[in-house]
PDB file of C-alpha atoms and ligand atoms in Angstrom:
ATOM      1  CA  MET A  44       8.510  -9.597   0.199  1.00  0.00           C
ATOM      2  CA  GLU A  45       8.853  -6.151   1.831  1.00  0.00           C
ATOM      3  CA  ILE A  46       6.373  -3.623   0.454  1.00  0.00           C
ATOM      4  CA  VAL A  47       5.928   0.014   1.564  1.00  0.00           C
ATOM      5  CA  VAL A  48       3.299   2.300   0.120  1.00  0.00           C
ATOM      6  CA  LEU A  49       4.170   5.895  -0.595  1.00  0.00           C
ATOM      7  CA  ARG A  50       1.033   8.169  -0.768  1.00  0.00           C
ATOM      8  CA  LEU A  51       1.591  11.441  -2.667  1.00  0.00           C
ATOM      9  CA  GLY A  52      -0.649  14.467  -3.048  1.00  0.00           C
ATOM     10  CA  HIS A  53      -2.804  13.987   0.064  1.00  0.00           C
ATOM     11  CA  ARG A  54      -5.028  16.979   0.704  1.00  0.00           C
ATOM     12  CA  PRO A  55      -6.213  16.823   4.409  1.00  0.00           C
ATOM     13  CA  GLU A  56      -9.385  18.637   3.706  1.00  0.00           C
ATOM     14  CA  ARG A  57     -10.631  16.126   0.978  1.00  0.00           C
ATOM     15  CA  ASP A  58      -8.499  12.943   0.925  1.00  0.00           C
ATOM     16  CA  GLN A  59      -8.718  11.654   4.487  1.00  0.00           C
ATOM     17  CA  ARG A  60     -11.017   8.855   3.842  1.00  0.00           C
ATOM     18  CA  VAL A  61      -9.349   7.615   0.650  1.00  0.00           C
ATOM     19  CA  THR A  62      -5.865   7.862   2.187  1.00  0.00           C
ATOM     20  CA  THR A  63      -7.111   5.949   5.222  1.00  0.00           C
ATOM     21  CA  HIS A  64      -8.400   3.262   2.861  1.00  0.00           C
ATOM     22  CA  VAL A  65      -5.016   3.171   1.020  1.00  0.00           C
ATOM     23  CA  GLY A  66      -3.402   2.450   4.370  1.00  0.00           C
ATOM     24  CA  LEU A  67      -6.000  -0.056   5.466  1.00  0.00           C
ATOM     25  CA  VAL A  68      -5.782  -2.013   2.084  1.00  0.00           C
ATOM     26  CA  GLY A  69      -1.991  -1.972   2.335  1.00  0.00           C
ATOM     27  CA  ARG A  70      -2.100  -3.362   5.811  1.00  0.00           C
ATOM     28  CA  ALA A  71      -4.691  -5.954   5.062  1.00  0.00           C
ATOM     29  CA  LEU A  72      -3.019  -7.168   1.792  1.00  0.00           C
ATOM     30  CA  GLY A  73       0.459  -7.552   2.928  1.00  0.00           C
ATOM     31  CA  ALA A  74       2.290  -4.199   2.873  1.00  0.00           C
ATOM     32  CA  LYS A  75       4.634  -3.390   5.811  1.00  0.00           C
ATOM     33  CA  GLY A  76       3.719   0.307   6.075  1.00  0.00           C
ATOM     34  CA  MET A  77       2.663   3.536   4.513  1.00  0.00           C
ATOM     35  CA  LEU A  78       4.623   6.756   4.065  1.00  0.00           C
ATOM     36  CA  LEU A  79       2.465   9.801   3.731  1.00  0.00           C
ATOM     37  CA  ALA A  80       3.784  12.854   2.031  1.00  0.00           C
ATOM     38  CA  ALA A  81       1.674  15.224   4.038  1.00  0.00           C
ATOM     39  CA  ASN A  82       1.103  16.010   7.711  1.00  0.00           C
ATOM     40  CA  ASP A  83      -2.037  14.340   8.929  1.00  0.00           C
ATOM     41  CA  GLN A  84      -1.754  12.815  12.375  1.00  0.00           C
ATOM     42  CA  GLY A  85      -5.403  11.774  12.274  1.00  0.00           C
ATOM     43  CA  ILE A  86      -4.720   9.141   9.592  1.00  0.00           C
ATOM     44  CA  GLU A  87      -1.713   7.852  11.444  1.00  0.00           C
ATOM     45  CA  ARG A  88      -3.834   7.525  14.630  1.00  0.00           C
ATOM     46  CA  SER A  89      -6.742   5.756  12.966  1.00  0.00           C
ATOM     47  CA  ILE A  90      -4.658   3.106  11.129  1.00  0.00           C
ATOM     48  CA  THR A  91      -2.510   2.608  14.158  1.00  0.00           C
ATOM     49  CA  LYS A  92      -5.652   1.951  16.195  1.00  0.00           C
ATOM     50  CA  VAL A  93      -6.835  -0.636  13.717  1.00  0.00           C
ATOM     51  CA  THR A  94      -3.348  -2.378  13.900  1.00  0.00           C
ATOM     52  CA  LYS A  95      -3.493  -2.416  17.646  1.00  0.00           C
ATOM     53  CA  GLN A  96      -6.840  -4.124  17.591  1.00  0.00           C
ATOM     54  CA  TRP A  97      -6.467  -6.390  14.615  1.00  0.00           C
ATOM     55  CA  GLY A  98      -2.791  -7.184  14.808  1.00  0.00           C
ATOM     56  CA  GLY A  99       0.318  -7.141  12.704  1.00  0.00           C
ATOM     57  CA  ASN A 100       3.112  -4.489  12.636  1.00  0.00           C
ATOM     58  CA  PHE A 101       1.898  -2.104   9.862  1.00  0.00           C
ATOM     59  CA  PHE A 102       3.465   1.379  10.334  1.00  0.00           C
ATOM     60  CA  VAL A 103       2.279   4.781   9.209  1.00  0.00           C
ATOM     61  CA  LYS A 104       4.756   7.618   8.926  1.00  0.00           C
ATOM     62  CA  THR A 105       3.274  11.084   8.036  1.00  0.00           C
ATOM     63  CA  GLY A 106       4.948  14.285   6.946  1.00  0.00           C
ATOM     64  CA  VAL A 107       7.731  12.528   4.829  1.00  0.00           C
ATOM     65  CA  ASN A 108       9.643  14.225   2.092  1.00  0.00           C
ATOM     66  CA  TRP A 109       8.744  12.031  -0.797  1.00  0.00           C
ATOM     67  CA  ARG A 110      11.836  12.995  -2.875  1.00  0.00           C
ATOM     68  CA  ALA A 111      14.132  12.009  -0.114  1.00  0.00           C
ATOM     69  CA  GLU A 112      12.262   8.784   0.580  1.00  0.00           C
ATOM     70  CA  LEU A 113      12.368   7.777  -3.043  1.00  0.00           C
ATOM     71  CA  ALA A 114      16.012   8.624  -3.381  1.00  0.00           C
ATOM     72  CA  SER A 115      17.057   6.728  -0.228  1.00  0.00           C
ATOM     73  CA  TRP A 116      14.818   3.770  -1.267  1.00  0.00           C
ATOM     74  CA  ARG A 117      16.518   3.458  -4.634  1.00  0.00           C
ATOM     75  CA  GLN A 118      19.928   3.980  -3.051  1.00  0.00           C
ATOM     76  CA  SER A 119      19.382   1.010  -0.810  1.00  0.00           C
ATOM     77  CA  GLY A 120      18.581  -1.183  -3.860  1.00  0.00           C
ATOM     78  CA  GLY A 121      14.882  -0.949  -3.518  1.00  0.00           C
ATOM     79  CA  LYS A 122      12.527  -1.060  -6.556  1.00  0.00           C
ATOM     80  CA  VAL A 123       9.781   1.443  -7.262  1.00  0.00           C
ATOM     81  CA  CYS A 124       6.392   0.682  -8.752  1.00  0.00           C
ATOM     82  CA  HIS A 125       4.249   3.722  -9.549  1.00  0.00           C
ATOM     83  CA  LEU A 126       0.551   3.016 -10.066  1.00  0.00           C
ATOM     84  CA  THR A 127      -0.797   5.077 -12.890  1.00  0.00           C
ATOM     85  CA  MET A 128      -3.420   4.563 -15.613  1.00  0.00           C
ATOM     86  CA  TYR A 129      -0.782   5.830 -18.113  1.00  0.00           C
ATOM     87  CA  GLY A 130       1.564   2.902 -17.356  1.00  0.00           C
ATOM     88  CA  GLU A 131       2.175  -0.503 -18.766  1.00  0.00           C
ATOM     89  CA  ASN A 132      -0.681  -3.033 -18.211  1.00  0.00           C
ATOM     90  CA  ILE A 133      -0.244  -4.940 -14.946  1.00  0.00           C
ATOM     91  CA  LEU A 134      -0.651  -8.286 -16.831  1.00  0.00           C
ATOM     92  CA  GLU A 135       2.421  -7.449 -18.968  1.00  0.00           C
ATOM     93  CA  VAL A 136       4.705  -6.477 -16.090  1.00  0.00           C
ATOM     94  CA  ILE A 137       3.649  -8.417 -12.988  1.00  0.00           C
ATOM     95  CA  PRO A 138       5.806 -11.530 -13.897  1.00  0.00           C
ATOM     96  CA  GLU A 139       8.877  -9.287 -14.013  1.00  0.00           C
ATOM     97  CA  ILE A 140       8.053  -7.532 -10.712  1.00  0.00           C
ATOM     98  CA  ARG A 141       7.353 -10.899  -8.960  1.00  0.00           C
ATOM     99  CA  ALA A 142      10.705 -12.252 -10.280  1.00  0.00           C
ATOM    100  CA  GLU A 143      12.557  -9.177  -8.845  1.00  0.00           C
ATOM    101  CA  MET A 144      10.766  -9.526  -5.545  1.00  0.00           C
ATOM    102  CA  LYS A 145      11.961 -13.168  -5.250  1.00  0.00           C
ATOM    103  CA  LYS A 146      15.582 -11.936  -5.031  1.00  0.00           C
ATOM    104  CA  GLU A 147      17.387 -11.682  -1.740  1.00  0.00           C
ATOM    105  CA  ASN A 148      16.652  -8.469   0.274  1.00  0.00           C
ATOM    106  CA  ALA A 149      14.142  -7.321  -2.368  1.00  0.00           C
ATOM    107  CA  HIS A 150      11.961  -4.416  -1.350  1.00  0.00           C
ATOM    108  CA  LEU A 151       9.307  -2.607  -3.277  1.00  0.00           C
ATOM    109  CA  MET A 152       7.907   0.902  -2.885  1.00  0.00           C
ATOM    110  CA  VAL A 153       4.437   1.238  -4.319  1.00  0.00           C
ATOM    111  CA  VAL A 154       3.601   4.948  -5.168  1.00  0.00           C
ATOM    112  CA  VAL A 155       0.076   6.010  -5.446  1.00  0.00           C
ATOM    113  CA  GLY A 156      -1.115   9.645  -6.176  1.00  0.00           C
ATOM    114  CA  ALA A 157      -4.175  11.666  -5.255  1.00  0.00           C
ATOM    115  CA  GLU A 158      -3.833  14.859  -7.406  1.00  0.00           C
ATOM    116  CA  LYS A 159      -1.531  15.173 -10.426  1.00  0.00           C
ATOM    117  CA  VAL A 160       1.674  13.207  -9.862  1.00  0.00           C
ATOM    118  CA  PRO A 161       4.961  14.991 -10.679  1.00  0.00           C
ATOM    119  CA  PHE A 162       6.638  13.637 -13.869  1.00  0.00           C
ATOM    120  CA  GLU A 163       9.725  12.983 -11.763  1.00  0.00           C
ATOM    121  CA  VAL A 164       7.946  10.005 -10.135  1.00  0.00           C
ATOM    122  CA  PHE A 165       7.273   8.478 -13.564  1.00  0.00           C
ATOM    123  CA  GLU A 166      11.030   8.766 -14.327  1.00  0.00           C
ATOM    124  CA  ALA A 167      12.171   7.475 -10.951  1.00  0.00           C
ATOM    125  CA  ALA A 168       9.910   4.375 -11.094  1.00  0.00           C
ATOM    126  CA  ASP A 169      11.257   0.995 -12.194  1.00  0.00           C
ATOM    127  CA  TRP A 170       7.704   0.214 -13.367  1.00  0.00           C
ATOM    128  CA  ASN A 171       4.827   2.540 -14.195  1.00  0.00           C
ATOM    129  CA  VAL A 172       1.882   0.100 -13.800  1.00  0.00           C
ATOM    130  CA  ALA A 173      -1.609   0.525 -15.086  1.00  0.00           C
ATOM    131  CA  VAL A 174      -4.355  -1.614 -13.456  1.00  0.00           C
ATOM    132  CA  SER A 175      -6.270  -1.337 -16.673  1.00  0.00           C
ATOM    133  CA  ASN A 176      -5.659   1.780 -18.682  1.00  0.00           C
ATOM    134  CA  GLN A 177      -8.829   3.487 -17.435  1.00  0.00           C
ATOM    135  CA  PRO A 178      -9.134   6.055 -14.662  1.00  0.00           C
ATOM    136  CA  HIS A 179     -10.404   4.705 -11.368  1.00  0.00           C
ATOM    137  CA  SER A 180      -9.109   4.658  -7.801  1.00  0.00           C
ATOM    138  CA  GLU A 181      -5.755   4.382  -5.964  1.00  0.00           C
ATOM    139  CA  VAL A 182      -7.424   1.974  -3.528  1.00  0.00           C
ATOM    140  CA  ALA A 183      -8.561  -0.476  -6.117  1.00  0.00           C
ATOM    141  CA  ALA A 184      -5.235  -0.127  -7.949  1.00  0.00           C
ATOM    142  CA  LEU A 185      -3.276  -0.921  -4.895  1.00  0.00           C
ATOM    143  CA  ALA A 186      -5.474  -3.852  -3.880  1.00  0.00           C
ATOM    144  CA  LEU A 187      -5.163  -5.428  -7.313  1.00  0.00           C
ATOM    145  CA  LEU A 188      -1.432  -4.900  -7.514  1.00  0.00           C
ATOM    146  CA  LEU A 189      -0.849  -6.492  -4.038  1.00  0.00           C
ATOM    147  CA  ASP A 190      -3.042  -9.413  -4.920  1.00  0.00           C
ATOM    148  CA  HIS A 191      -1.341 -10.017  -8.197  1.00  0.00           C
ATOM    149  CA  LEU A 192       2.019  -9.745  -6.557  1.00  0.00           C
ATOM    150  CA  HIS A 193       1.156 -12.238  -3.844  1.00  0.00           C
ATOM    151  CA  GLU A 194      -0.929 -14.395  -6.064  1.00  0.00           C
ATOM    152  CA  GLY A 195      -3.745 -14.451  -3.565  1.00  0.00           C
ATOM    153  CA  ARG A 196      -1.664 -15.804  -0.680  1.00  0.00           C
ATOM    154  CA  GLU A 197      -2.064 -12.523   1.357  1.00  0.00           C
ATOM    155  CA  LEU A 198      -5.780 -13.192   1.639  1.00  0.00           C
ATOM    156  CA  LYS A 199      -4.987 -15.929   4.140  1.00  0.00           C
ATOM    157  CA  ALA A 200      -2.394 -14.165   6.211  1.00  0.00           C
ATOM    158  CA  VAL A 201      -2.427 -14.335  10.013  1.00  0.00           C
ATOM    159  CA  PHE A 202      -1.960 -11.143  11.920  1.00  0.00           C
ATOM    160  CA  GLU A 203       0.097 -11.565  15.060  1.00  0.00           C
ATOM    161  CA  HIS A 204      -0.824 -10.018  18.477  1.00  0.00           C
ATOM    162  CA  ALA A 205      -4.389  -9.367  17.507  1.00  0.00           C
ATOM    163  CA  GLU A 206      -6.844  -8.286  20.179  1.00  0.00           C
ATOM    164  CA  LEU A 207      -9.781  -9.065  17.851  1.00  0.00           C
ATOM    165  CA  GLN A 208      -9.879 -11.988  15.528  1.00  0.00           C
ATOM    166  CA  ILE A 209     -12.712 -13.100  13.257  1.00  0.00           C
ATOM    167  CA  VAL A 210     -13.882 -16.622  13.047  1.00  0.00           C
ATOM    168  CA  PRO A 211     -15.105 -16.951   9.486  1.00  0.00           C
ATOM    169  CA  LYS A 212     -18.657 -18.036   9.258  1.00  0.00           C
ATOM    170  CA  LYS A 213     -21.121 -18.913   6.672  1.00  0.00           C
ATOM    171  CA  ARG A 214     -23.660 -16.632   8.369  1.00  0.00           C
ATOM    172  CA  GLY A 215     -23.538 -14.349  11.401  1.00  0.00           C
ATOM    173  CA  LYS A 216     -20.559 -12.827  13.165  1.00  0.00           C
ATOM    174  CA  GLU A 217     -18.087 -14.295  15.557  1.00  0.00           C
ATOM    175  CA  VAL A 218     -15.171 -12.432  17.026  1.00  0.00           C
ATOM    176  CA  ILE A 219     -12.599 -13.697  19.496  1.00  0.00           C
ATOM    177  CA  VAL A 220     -11.527 -10.972  21.835  1.00  0.00           C
ATOM    178  CA  THR A 221      -8.004 -11.388  23.361  1.00  0.00           C
ATOM    179  CA  LYS A 222      -6.716  -8.621  25.495  1.00  0.00           C
ATOM    180  CA  ARG A 223      -3.040  -8.312  25.869  1.00  0.00           C
ATOM    181  CA  VAL A 224      -1.569  -9.142  29.212  1.00  0.00           C
TER     182      VAL A 224
HETATM  183  N1  SAM B 404      -5.853  13.131 -11.882  1.00  0.00           N
HETATM  184  C1  SAM B 404      -4.710  12.541 -11.405  1.00  0.00           C
HETATM  185  C2  SAM B 404      -3.514  12.552 -12.401  1.00  0.00           C
HETATM  186  O1  SAM B 404      -3.743  12.899 -13.528  1.00  0.00           O
HETATM  187  O2  SAM B 404      -2.383  12.082 -12.182  1.00  0.00           O
HETATM  188  C3  SAM B 404      -4.884  11.080 -10.883  1.00  0.00           C
HETATM  189  C4  SAM B 404      -6.148  10.907 -10.009  1.00  0.00           C
HETATM  190  S1  SAM B 404      -6.393   9.264  -9.573  1.00  0.00           S
HETATM  191  C5  SAM B 404      -7.991   9.195  -8.774  1.00  0.00           C
HETATM  192  C6  SAM B 404      -5.382   8.968  -8.138  1.00  0.00           C
HETATM  193  C7  SAM B 404      -4.425   7.850  -8.204  1.00  0.00           C
HETATM  194  O3  SAM B 404      -5.180   6.586  -8.511  1.00  0.00           O
HETATM  195  C8  SAM B 404      -3.414   7.904  -9.277  1.00  0.00           C
HETATM  196  O4  SAM B 404      -2.329   8.743  -9.063  1.00  0.00           O
HETATM  197  C9  SAM B 404      -2.943   6.455  -9.457  1.00  0.00           C
HETATM  198  O5  SAM B 404      -1.965   6.064  -8.453  1.00  0.00           O
HETATM  199  C10 SAM B 404      -4.199   5.684  -9.126  1.00  0.00           C
HETATM  200  N2  SAM B 404      -4.894   5.197 -10.306  1.00  0.00           N
HETATM  201  C11 SAM B 404      -6.028   5.580 -10.808  1.00  0.00           C
HETATM  202  N3  SAM B 404      -6.403   4.881 -11.878  1.00  0.00           N
HETATM  203  C12 SAM B 404      -5.465   3.936 -12.067  1.00  0.00           C
HETATM  204  C13 SAM B 404      -5.232   2.887 -12.974  1.00  0.00           C
HETATM  205  N4  SAM B 404      -6.027   2.617 -13.931  1.00  0.00           N
HETATM  206  N5  SAM B 404      -4.010   2.089 -12.849  1.00  0.00           N
HETATM  207  C14 SAM B 404      -3.190   2.426 -11.721  1.00  0.00           C
HETATM  208  N6  SAM B 404      -3.394   3.262 -10.903  1.00  0.00           N
HETATM  209  C15 SAM B 404      -4.461   4.108 -11.020  1.00  0.00           C
END
C-alpha cells in the first residue's frame, strides 16, 4: 500500500514542531513520504536525519504546489483521503478505503491541514474522513488513520538500512549501532 502525506497550510513560524511530527508519524506508521506545501528546509533536514539513522526510505519534499500535486495524483489513478473533523466517521469508511487499497497499483494521498483548509480539497477528496467528529490534532488523526488502514501491522515493520535499532526490553534501553560501510 503506497501512502503519501500532503501537509497543507504550514506556517514556518508556528507549525514547525507539529509538521515535523506529522512527518515522523507518517514515517513510523507506514507512509512512503511527505509533501509539504511550504518552503521549510529545516523540516526536510530533520526528518531526513531521522531516516538516515533509523532506516527506511521515507522522503520529504518541501515547497510543493498542492493543487498540482493533487491533480497529478488523481490523474495517475491515486485516491485522496482528507482528514477533517467535518468528514464521515473513520469507522464508517475505513472498510471501503482498505478495499480500494488492496487493488493493483493502489496509492493513497492523505491530506492534513494546519490552518483553514480550502474547500477545493473537500471536493477533490475521495473521502473526507473524521477521526471522531471532534477537533483535535493532525498528528493524532494521521496516526489513527494509518493504524486503521494497516490494521496494526505497521507497528511491527522492519526499517531497512538502519544505523540505530532498538532491542525492545521490558526495562531499560538497548540500541544496536550499525554504521554503514
Ligand atoms: N481550524 C482548521 C479548520 O477549520 O480547518 C483546522 C485546524 S486542525 C488543528 C488541523 C488539522 O487537524 C485539520 O486540517 C485536520 O487535518 C486535522 N484534524 C483535526 N481534528 C480532526 C478530526 N477530528 N478528524 C480528522 N482530522 C482532524
